[in-house]
Coordinates of C-alpha atoms in Angstrom, one line a residue:
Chain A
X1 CA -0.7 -38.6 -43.9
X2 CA -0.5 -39.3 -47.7
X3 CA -3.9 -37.1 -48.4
X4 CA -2.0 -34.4 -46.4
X5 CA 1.4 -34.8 -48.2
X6 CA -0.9 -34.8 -51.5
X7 CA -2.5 -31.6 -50.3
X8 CA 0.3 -29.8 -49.5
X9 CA 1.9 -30.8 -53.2
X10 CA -1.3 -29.6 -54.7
X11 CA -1.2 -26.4 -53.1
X12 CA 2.4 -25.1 -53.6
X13 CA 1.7 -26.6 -57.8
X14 CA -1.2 -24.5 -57.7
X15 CA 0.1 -21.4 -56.0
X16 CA 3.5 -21.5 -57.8
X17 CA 3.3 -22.9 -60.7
X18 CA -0.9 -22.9 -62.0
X19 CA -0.2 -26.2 -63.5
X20 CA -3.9 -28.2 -61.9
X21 CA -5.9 -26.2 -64.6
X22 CA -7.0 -29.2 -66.4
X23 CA -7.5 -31.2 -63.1
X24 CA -9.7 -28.5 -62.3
X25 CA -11.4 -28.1 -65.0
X26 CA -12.5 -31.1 -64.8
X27 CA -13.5 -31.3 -61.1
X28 CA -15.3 -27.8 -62.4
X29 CA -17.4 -30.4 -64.6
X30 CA -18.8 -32.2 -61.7
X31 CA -19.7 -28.9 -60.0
X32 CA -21.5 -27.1 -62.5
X33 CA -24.7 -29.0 -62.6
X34 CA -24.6 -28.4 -58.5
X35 CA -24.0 -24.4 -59.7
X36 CA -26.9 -25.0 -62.3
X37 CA -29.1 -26.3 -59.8
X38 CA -28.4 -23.6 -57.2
X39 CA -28.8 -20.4 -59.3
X40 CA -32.2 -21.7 -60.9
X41 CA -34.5 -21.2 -58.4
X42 CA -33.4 -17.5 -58.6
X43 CA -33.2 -17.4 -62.1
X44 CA -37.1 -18.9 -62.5
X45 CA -38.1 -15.6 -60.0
X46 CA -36.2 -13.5 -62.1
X47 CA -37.7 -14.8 -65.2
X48 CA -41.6 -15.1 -64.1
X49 CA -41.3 -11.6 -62.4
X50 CA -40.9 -10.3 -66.4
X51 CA -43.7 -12.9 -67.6
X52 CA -45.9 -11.5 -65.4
X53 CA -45.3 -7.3 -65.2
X54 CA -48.1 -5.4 -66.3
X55 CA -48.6 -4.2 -69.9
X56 CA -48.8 -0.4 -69.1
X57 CA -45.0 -0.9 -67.3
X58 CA -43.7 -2.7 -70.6
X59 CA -45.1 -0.1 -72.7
X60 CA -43.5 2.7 -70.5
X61 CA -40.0 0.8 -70.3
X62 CA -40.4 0.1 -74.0
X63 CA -40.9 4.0 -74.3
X64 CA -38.1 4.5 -72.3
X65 CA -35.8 2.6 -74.0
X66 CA -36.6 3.4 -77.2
X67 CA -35.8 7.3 -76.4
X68 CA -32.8 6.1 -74.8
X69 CA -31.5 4.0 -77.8
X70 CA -32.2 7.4 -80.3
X71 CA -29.7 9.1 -77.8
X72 CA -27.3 6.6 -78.1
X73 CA -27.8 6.0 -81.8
X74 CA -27.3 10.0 -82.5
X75 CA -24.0 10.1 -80.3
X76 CA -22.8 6.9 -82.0
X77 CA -23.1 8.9 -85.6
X78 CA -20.6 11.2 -84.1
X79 CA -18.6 8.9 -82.5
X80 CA -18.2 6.7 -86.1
X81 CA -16.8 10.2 -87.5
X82 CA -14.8 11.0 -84.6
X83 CA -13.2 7.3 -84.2
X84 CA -12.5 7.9 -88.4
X85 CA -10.6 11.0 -88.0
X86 CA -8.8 9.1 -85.0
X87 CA -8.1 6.5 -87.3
X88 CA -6.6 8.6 -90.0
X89 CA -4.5 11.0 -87.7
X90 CA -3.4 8.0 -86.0
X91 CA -2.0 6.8 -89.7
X92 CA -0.8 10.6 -90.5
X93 CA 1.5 10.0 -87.2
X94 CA 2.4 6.6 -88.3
X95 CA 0.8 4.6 -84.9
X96 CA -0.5 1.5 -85.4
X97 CA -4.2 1.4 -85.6
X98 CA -6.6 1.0 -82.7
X99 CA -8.4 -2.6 -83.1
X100 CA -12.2 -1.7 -82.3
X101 CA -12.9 -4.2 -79.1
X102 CA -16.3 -6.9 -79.4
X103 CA -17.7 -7.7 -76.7
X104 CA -19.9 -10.7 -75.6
X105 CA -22.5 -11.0 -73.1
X106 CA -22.4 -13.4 -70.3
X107 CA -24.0 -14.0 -67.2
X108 CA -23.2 -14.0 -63.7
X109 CA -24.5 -17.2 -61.9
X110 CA -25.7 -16.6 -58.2
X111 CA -23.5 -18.8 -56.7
X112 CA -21.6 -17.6 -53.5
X113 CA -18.1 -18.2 -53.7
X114 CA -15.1 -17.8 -51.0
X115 CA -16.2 -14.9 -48.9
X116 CA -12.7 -13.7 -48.8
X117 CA -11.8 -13.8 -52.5
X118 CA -13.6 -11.8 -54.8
X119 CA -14.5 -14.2 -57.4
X120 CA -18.2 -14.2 -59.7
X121 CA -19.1 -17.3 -61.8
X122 CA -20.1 -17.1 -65.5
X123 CA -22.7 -18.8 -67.7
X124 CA -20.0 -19.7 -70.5
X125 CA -16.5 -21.3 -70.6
X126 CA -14.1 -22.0 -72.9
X127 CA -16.5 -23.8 -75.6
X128 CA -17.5 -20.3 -75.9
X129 CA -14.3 -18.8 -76.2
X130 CA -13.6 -17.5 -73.4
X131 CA -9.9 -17.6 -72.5
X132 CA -7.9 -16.8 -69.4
X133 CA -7.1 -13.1 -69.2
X134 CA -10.1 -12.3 -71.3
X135 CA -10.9 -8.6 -69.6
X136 CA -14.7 -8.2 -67.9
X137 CA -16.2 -5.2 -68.5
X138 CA -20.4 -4.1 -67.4
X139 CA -22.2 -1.2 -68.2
X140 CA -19.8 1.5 -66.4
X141 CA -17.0 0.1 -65.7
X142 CA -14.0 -2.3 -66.0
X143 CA -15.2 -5.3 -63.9
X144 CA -12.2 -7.9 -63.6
X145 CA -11.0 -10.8 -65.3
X146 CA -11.4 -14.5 -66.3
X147 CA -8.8 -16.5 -64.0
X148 CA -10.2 -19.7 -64.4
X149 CA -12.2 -21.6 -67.3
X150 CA -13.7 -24.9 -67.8
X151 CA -15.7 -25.9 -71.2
X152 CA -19.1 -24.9 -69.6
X153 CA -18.0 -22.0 -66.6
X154 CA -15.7 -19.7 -65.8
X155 CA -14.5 -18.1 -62.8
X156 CA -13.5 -14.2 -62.9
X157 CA -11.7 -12.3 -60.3
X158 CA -13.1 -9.0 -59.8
X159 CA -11.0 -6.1 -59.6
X160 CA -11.7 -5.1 -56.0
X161 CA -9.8 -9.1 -55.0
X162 CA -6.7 -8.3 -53.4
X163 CA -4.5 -10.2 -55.6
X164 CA -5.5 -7.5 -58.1
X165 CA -3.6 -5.2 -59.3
X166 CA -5.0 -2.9 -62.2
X167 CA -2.7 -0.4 -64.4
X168 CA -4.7 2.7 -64.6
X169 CA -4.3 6.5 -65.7
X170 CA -5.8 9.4 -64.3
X171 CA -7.9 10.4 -67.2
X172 CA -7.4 14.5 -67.0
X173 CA -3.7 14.2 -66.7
X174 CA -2.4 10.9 -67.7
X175 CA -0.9 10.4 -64.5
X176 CA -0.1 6.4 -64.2
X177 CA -0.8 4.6 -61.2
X178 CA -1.8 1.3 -59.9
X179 CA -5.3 0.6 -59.2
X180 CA -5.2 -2.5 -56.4
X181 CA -8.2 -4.1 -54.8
X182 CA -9.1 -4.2 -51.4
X183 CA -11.7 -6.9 -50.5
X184 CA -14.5 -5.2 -50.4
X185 CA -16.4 -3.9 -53.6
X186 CA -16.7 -0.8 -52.8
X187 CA -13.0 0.7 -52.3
X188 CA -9.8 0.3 -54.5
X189 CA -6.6 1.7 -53.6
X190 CA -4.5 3.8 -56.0
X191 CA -0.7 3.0 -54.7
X192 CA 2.5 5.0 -56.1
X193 CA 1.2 8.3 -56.4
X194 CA 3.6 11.0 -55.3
X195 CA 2.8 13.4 -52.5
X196 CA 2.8 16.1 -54.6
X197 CA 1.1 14.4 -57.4
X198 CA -1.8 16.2 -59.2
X199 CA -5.1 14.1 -58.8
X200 CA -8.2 15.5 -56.9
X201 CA -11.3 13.8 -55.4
X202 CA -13.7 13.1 -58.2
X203 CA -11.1 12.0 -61.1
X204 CA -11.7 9.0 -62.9
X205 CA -9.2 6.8 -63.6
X206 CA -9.3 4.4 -66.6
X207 CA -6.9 1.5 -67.7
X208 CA -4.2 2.7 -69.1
X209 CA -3.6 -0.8 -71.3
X210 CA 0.0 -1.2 -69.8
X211 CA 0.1 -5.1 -69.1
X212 CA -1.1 -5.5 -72.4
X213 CA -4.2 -7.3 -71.2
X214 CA -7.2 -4.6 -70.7
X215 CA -7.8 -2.6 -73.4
X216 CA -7.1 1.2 -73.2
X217 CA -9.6 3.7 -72.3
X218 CA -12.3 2.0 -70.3
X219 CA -13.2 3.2 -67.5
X220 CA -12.0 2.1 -64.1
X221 CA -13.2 4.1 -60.5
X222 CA -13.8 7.9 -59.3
X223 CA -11.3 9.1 -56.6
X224 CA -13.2 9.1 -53.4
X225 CA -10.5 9.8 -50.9
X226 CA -6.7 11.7 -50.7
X227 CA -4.5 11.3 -47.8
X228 CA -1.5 13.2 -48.0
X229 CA 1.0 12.4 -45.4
X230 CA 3.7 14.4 -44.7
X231 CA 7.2 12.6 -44.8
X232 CA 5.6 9.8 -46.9
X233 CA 6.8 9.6 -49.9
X234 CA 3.4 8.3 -51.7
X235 CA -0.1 9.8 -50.8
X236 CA -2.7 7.0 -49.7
X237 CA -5.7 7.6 -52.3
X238 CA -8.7 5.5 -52.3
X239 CA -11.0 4.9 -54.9
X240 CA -14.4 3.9 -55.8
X241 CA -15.3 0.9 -58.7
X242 CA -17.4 2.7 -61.3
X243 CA -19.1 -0.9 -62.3
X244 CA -21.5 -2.0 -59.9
X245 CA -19.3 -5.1 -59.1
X246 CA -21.6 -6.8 -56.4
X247 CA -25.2 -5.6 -58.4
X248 CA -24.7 -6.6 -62.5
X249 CA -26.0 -9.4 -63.5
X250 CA -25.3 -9.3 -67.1
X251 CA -21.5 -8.9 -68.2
X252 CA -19.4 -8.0 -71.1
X253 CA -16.7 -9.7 -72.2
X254 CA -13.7 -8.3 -74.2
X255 CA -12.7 -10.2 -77.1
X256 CA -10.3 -8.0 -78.4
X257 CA -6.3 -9.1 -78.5
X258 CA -3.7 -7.0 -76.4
X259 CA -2.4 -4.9 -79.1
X260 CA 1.2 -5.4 -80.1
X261 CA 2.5 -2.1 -79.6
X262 CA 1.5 -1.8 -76.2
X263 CA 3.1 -5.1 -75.3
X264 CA 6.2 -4.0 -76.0
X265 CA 6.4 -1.1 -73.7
X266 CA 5.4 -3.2 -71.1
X267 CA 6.5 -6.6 -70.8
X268 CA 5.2 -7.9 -67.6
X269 CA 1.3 -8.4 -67.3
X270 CA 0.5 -6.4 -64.2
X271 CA -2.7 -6.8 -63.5
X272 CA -1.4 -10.5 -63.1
X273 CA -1.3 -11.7 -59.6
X274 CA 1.2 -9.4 -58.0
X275 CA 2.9 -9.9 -54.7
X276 CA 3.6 -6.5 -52.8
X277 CA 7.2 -6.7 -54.2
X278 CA 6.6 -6.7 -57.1
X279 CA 4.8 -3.4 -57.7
X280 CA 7.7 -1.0 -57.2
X281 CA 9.5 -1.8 -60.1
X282 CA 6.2 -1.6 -61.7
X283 CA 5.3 1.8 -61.0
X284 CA 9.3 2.9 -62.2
X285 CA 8.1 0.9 -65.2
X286 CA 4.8 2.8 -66.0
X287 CA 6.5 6.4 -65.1
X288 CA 9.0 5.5 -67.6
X289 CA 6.5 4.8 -70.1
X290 CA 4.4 8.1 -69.0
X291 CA 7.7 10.0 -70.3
X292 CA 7.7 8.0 -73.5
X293 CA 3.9 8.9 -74.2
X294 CA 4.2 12.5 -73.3
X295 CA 7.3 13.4 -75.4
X296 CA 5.3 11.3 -78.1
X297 CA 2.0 13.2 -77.8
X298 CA 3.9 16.6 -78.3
Chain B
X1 CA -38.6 -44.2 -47.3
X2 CA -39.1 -47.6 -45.8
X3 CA -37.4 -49.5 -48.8
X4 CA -34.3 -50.5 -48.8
X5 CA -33.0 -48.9 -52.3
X6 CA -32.2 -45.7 -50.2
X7 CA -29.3 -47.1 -48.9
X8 CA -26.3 -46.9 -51.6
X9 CA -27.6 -43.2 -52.5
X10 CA -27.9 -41.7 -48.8
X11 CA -24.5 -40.6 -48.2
X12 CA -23.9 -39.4 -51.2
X13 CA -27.0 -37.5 -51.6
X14 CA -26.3 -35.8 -48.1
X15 CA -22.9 -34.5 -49.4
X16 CA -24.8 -33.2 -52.3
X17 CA -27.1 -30.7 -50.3
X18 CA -24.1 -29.7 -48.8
X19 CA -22.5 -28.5 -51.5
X20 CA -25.5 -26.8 -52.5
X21 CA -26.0 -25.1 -49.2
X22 CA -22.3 -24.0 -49.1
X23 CA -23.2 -22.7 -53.0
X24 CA -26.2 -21.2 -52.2
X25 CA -26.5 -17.2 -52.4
X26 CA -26.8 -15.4 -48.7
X27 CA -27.3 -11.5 -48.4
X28 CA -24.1 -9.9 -47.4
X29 CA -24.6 -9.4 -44.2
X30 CA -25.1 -13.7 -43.9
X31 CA -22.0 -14.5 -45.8
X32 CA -20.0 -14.5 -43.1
X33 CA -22.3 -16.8 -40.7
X34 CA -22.4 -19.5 -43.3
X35 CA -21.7 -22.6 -41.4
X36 CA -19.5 -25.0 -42.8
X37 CA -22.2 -27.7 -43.8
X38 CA -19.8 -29.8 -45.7
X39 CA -17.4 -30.4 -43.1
X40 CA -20.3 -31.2 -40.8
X41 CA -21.8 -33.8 -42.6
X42 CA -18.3 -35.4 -43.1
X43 CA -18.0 -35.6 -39.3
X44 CA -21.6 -36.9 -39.2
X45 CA -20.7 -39.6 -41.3
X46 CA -17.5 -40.3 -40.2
X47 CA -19.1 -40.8 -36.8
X48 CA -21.0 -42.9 -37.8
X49 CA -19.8 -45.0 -40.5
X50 CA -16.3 -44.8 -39.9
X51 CA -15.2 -48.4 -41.7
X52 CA -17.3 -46.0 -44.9
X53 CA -16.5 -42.6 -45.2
X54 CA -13.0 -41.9 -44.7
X55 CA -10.0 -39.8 -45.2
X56 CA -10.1 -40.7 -48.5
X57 CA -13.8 -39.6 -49.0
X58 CA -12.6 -36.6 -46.6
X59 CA -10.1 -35.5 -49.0
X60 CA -12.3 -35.9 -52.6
X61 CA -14.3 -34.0 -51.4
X62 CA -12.3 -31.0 -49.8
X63 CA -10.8 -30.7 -53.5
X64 CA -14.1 -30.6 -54.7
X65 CA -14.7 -27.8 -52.7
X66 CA -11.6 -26.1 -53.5
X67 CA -12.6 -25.9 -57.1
X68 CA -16.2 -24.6 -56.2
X69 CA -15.1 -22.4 -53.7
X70 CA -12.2 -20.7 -56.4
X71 CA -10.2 -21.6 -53.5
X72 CA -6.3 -23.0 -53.9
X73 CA -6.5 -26.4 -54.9
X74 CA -5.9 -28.4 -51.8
X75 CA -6.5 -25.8 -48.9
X76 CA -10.3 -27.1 -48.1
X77 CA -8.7 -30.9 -49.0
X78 CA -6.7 -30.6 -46.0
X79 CA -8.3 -29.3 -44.0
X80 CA -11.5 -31.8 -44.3
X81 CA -8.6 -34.7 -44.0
X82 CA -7.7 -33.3 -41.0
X83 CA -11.2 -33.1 -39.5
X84 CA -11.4 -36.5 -41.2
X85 CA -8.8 -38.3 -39.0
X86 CA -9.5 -36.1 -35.5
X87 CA -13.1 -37.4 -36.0
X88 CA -11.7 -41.0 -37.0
X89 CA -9.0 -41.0 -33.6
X90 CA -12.3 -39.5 -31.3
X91 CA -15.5 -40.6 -32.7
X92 CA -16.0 -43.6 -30.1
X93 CA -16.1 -40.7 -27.0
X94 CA -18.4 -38.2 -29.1
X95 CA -20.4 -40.8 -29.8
X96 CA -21.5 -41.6 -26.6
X97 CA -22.0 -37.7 -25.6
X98 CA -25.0 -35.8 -24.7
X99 CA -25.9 -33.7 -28.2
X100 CA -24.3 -30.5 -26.4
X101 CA -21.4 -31.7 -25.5
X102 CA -20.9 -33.2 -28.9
X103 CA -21.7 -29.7 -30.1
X104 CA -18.7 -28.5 -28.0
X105 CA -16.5 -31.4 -29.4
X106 CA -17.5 -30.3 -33.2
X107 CA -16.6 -26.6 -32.6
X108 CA -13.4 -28.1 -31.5
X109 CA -12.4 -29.9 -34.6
X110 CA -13.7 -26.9 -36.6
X111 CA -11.2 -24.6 -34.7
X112 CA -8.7 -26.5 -35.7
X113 CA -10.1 -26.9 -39.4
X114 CA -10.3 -22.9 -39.4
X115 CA -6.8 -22.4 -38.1
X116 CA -5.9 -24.5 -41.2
X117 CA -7.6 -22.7 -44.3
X118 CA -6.5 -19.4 -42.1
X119 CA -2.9 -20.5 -42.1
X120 CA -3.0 -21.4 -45.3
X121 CA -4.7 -17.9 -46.3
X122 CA -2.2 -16.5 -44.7
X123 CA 1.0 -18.4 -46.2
X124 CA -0.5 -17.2 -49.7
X125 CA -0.7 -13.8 -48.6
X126 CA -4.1 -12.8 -48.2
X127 CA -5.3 -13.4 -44.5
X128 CA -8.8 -12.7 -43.9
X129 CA -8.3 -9.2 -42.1
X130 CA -12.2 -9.9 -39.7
X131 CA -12.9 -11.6 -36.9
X132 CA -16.0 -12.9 -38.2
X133 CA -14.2 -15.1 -40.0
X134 CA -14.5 -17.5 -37.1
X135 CA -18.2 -16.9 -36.9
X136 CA -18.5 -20.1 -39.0
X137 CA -17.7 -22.4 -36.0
X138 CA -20.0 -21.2 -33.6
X139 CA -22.9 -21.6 -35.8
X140 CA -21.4 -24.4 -36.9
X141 CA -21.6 -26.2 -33.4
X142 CA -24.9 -24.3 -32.7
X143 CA -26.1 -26.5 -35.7
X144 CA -25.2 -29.4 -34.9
X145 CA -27.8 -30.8 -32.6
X146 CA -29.8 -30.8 -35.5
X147 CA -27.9 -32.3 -38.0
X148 CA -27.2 -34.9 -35.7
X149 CA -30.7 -35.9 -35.1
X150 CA -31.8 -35.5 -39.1
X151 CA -29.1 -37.5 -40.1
X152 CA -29.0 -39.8 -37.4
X153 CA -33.5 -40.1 -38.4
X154 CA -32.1 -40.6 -42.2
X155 CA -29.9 -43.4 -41.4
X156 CA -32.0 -45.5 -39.4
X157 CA -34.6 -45.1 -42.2
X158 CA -32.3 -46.7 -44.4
X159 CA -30.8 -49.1 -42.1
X160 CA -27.3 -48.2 -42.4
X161 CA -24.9 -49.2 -40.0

């Protein structure tokens, strides 16, 4: 009866008020030489599997990759000039200047977590740096975020969990939605989108850095599917994850600040936990905001 | 094996590969057939070393699963207390049961374990929308003939009682 009662009190403090995060990070402690143990065996395949490739494939992925990185390396010359004219229109218009984002590189650890939650464990915590909210990013995509860290782990929620909810922008139009996840990594569900709305099959959205927590611009999902109802006032539109959410293995993470001007347009963090309640007055929010930008832009 | 040094490291030692097992990767197809091996060993030991392994124990370590899991803190907690105490008011008739019927008892308790984290799942606002979320308890109790009989082998090794 009294480990009951305790349970129960632990659960509604956790649920309501996130105030265990030290009592779990500490319990974290004792579980992350179990998590250690568990992803080695996977990690030593991974690692003699590269030991012990031929020579001729190492010269041809060095080849590879060395063609690949002039590619990058001459788009990256324009994109310096391009991000300085930004800059200096950006000053010319009087906005406050976009903070270039770092990123760090962590790993996943293959550690199977709840089935029903879409959670991934990382190799560093917060004697790294790594701090709650910090956005996850991979290769394509927007990935999810840090939820949980202890000194040596952390736990991110992906954004297909779904207790996620995503601010996003359609990037040919600017038109603001929702992006919320839906369990499985392969399908994310735009919600407030009018009927009549213009978004097609094959748009990506990115975040739209409302919520103040991702940074603008990165890219999110493609639209895979539109359902347009008639007599409903909002169109069912599904979405796929552009980062391979259940493949990476190597992970960037954000360290870059929300930036202040953003906060103030939008006070409330949505991508935080969000009960379906909540998101209305979110999506009134974010049009309001849309209004703001456009008559700005012009 | 045959020394007697085993003894204060068995039990624990057993929980660990539990944890490990629950922690262990599984191709997706798997994930859902995982059987609960920590709530399995409990009842193993519970069984039978019930002035031992306890609700207390029970409860440590559903939190410690909680954390690994990213679960709510306290979900798994109760519901290993609860399968803690059923096996604790019970364990004198499964005892004495052929290993299937014990098998039937065991998916019994788990049913109720699984109604809990469901419920509890569900009171947060995110019920598991499959049926195979229940899959766990019939491999759970189709497992258990064999956990039985290792355990039980381990035990007698070490001469606890």
């Amino acid at each position: 009866m009294l480990f009951m009662g305790l349970s129960l009190i632990f659960m509604t403090l956790d649920h309501r008020f996130q105030q265990l995060q030290t009592l779990r990070a500490g319990l974290n402690l004792i579980i992350s030489p179990l998590q250690y143990v568990v992803d080695l065996p996977l990690r030593i395949v991974a690692d003699s599997s590269e030991a012990l490739s031929s020579r001729s494939y190492l010269l041809t992925e060095n080849e590879r990759l060395s063609s690949e990185n002039l590619r990058l390396q001459a788009r990256l010359q324009q994109f310096e000039a391009l991000k300085n004219e930004n800059q200096r229109l950006r000053k010319l218009m009087q906005a406050s200047e976009r903070v270039a984002d770092e990123v760090e590189i962590a790993e996943i650890l293959s550690v199977d977590l709840d089935p029903y939650k879409q959670l991934i464990v990382l190799n560093k915590g917060s004697y790294e740096g790594v701090f709650v909210g910090q956005p996850l990013l991979d290769a394509n995509g927007v990935m999810g975020q840090i939820v949980e860290t202890s000194p040596l782990r952390s736990t991110a929620m992906l954004i297909s969990d779904p207790s996620h909810a995503l601010p996003v922008q359609v990037n040919r139009n600017g038109l603001r939605t929702v992006a919320i996840g839906k369990g499985s990594a392969q399908t994310l569900e735009l919600r407030f989108i009018p009927t009549s709305a213009d978004i097609e099959e094959g748009d990506i959205v990115s975040t739209s850095g409302l919520g103040g927590r991702f940074p603008a611009d990165y890219p999110v999902a493609r639209v895979s599917k539109i359902q347009r109802i008639p007599g409903e006032p909002f169109a069912y539109i599904e979405a796929e994850p552009l980062a391979y959410l259940d493949r990476s293995r190597e992970v960037l993470l954000v360290l870059s600040r929300p930036e202040p001007e953003e906060q103030e347009t939008a006070p409330t963090p949505a991508e935080e936990t969000v009960d379906s309640e909540a998101s209305p007055e979110n999506t009134g929010l974010s049009e309001d905001n849309q209004a703001k930008e456009v008559s700005a832009g012009e | 094996m045959s020394d007697v040094n085993c003894r204060p490291m068995v039990i624990p030692l057993s929980f660990v590969i539990a944890f490990m097992l629950t922690l262990m990767p599984l191709p997706d197809w798997a994930i859902h057939f995982r059987p609960a091996w920590l709530a399995l060993v409990l009842i193993y030991w519970v069984m039978a070393l019930p002035q031992r392994v306890g609700l207390g124990t029970a409860w440590i370590l559903g939190l410690l699963l909680d954390v690994s899991q990213g679960a709510l803190l306290g979900q798994h907690a109760l519901g290993l207390t609860v399968v803690a105490f059923i096996t604790l008011k019970f364990y004198q008739r499964i005892r004495v049961f052929p290993l299937w019927q014990q098998g039937i008892s065991i998916m019994l308790i788990l049913v109720v374990y699984s109604i809990l984290i469901y419920w509890i799942y569900g009171v947060t606002g995110h019920p598991p929308g499959t049926w195979l979320y229940w899959m766990p308890i019939i491999t759970s109790g189709l497992l258990w003939p064999w956990i039985f009989v290792l355990l039980r082998d381990v035990r007698r090794r070490c001469k606890l009682s």
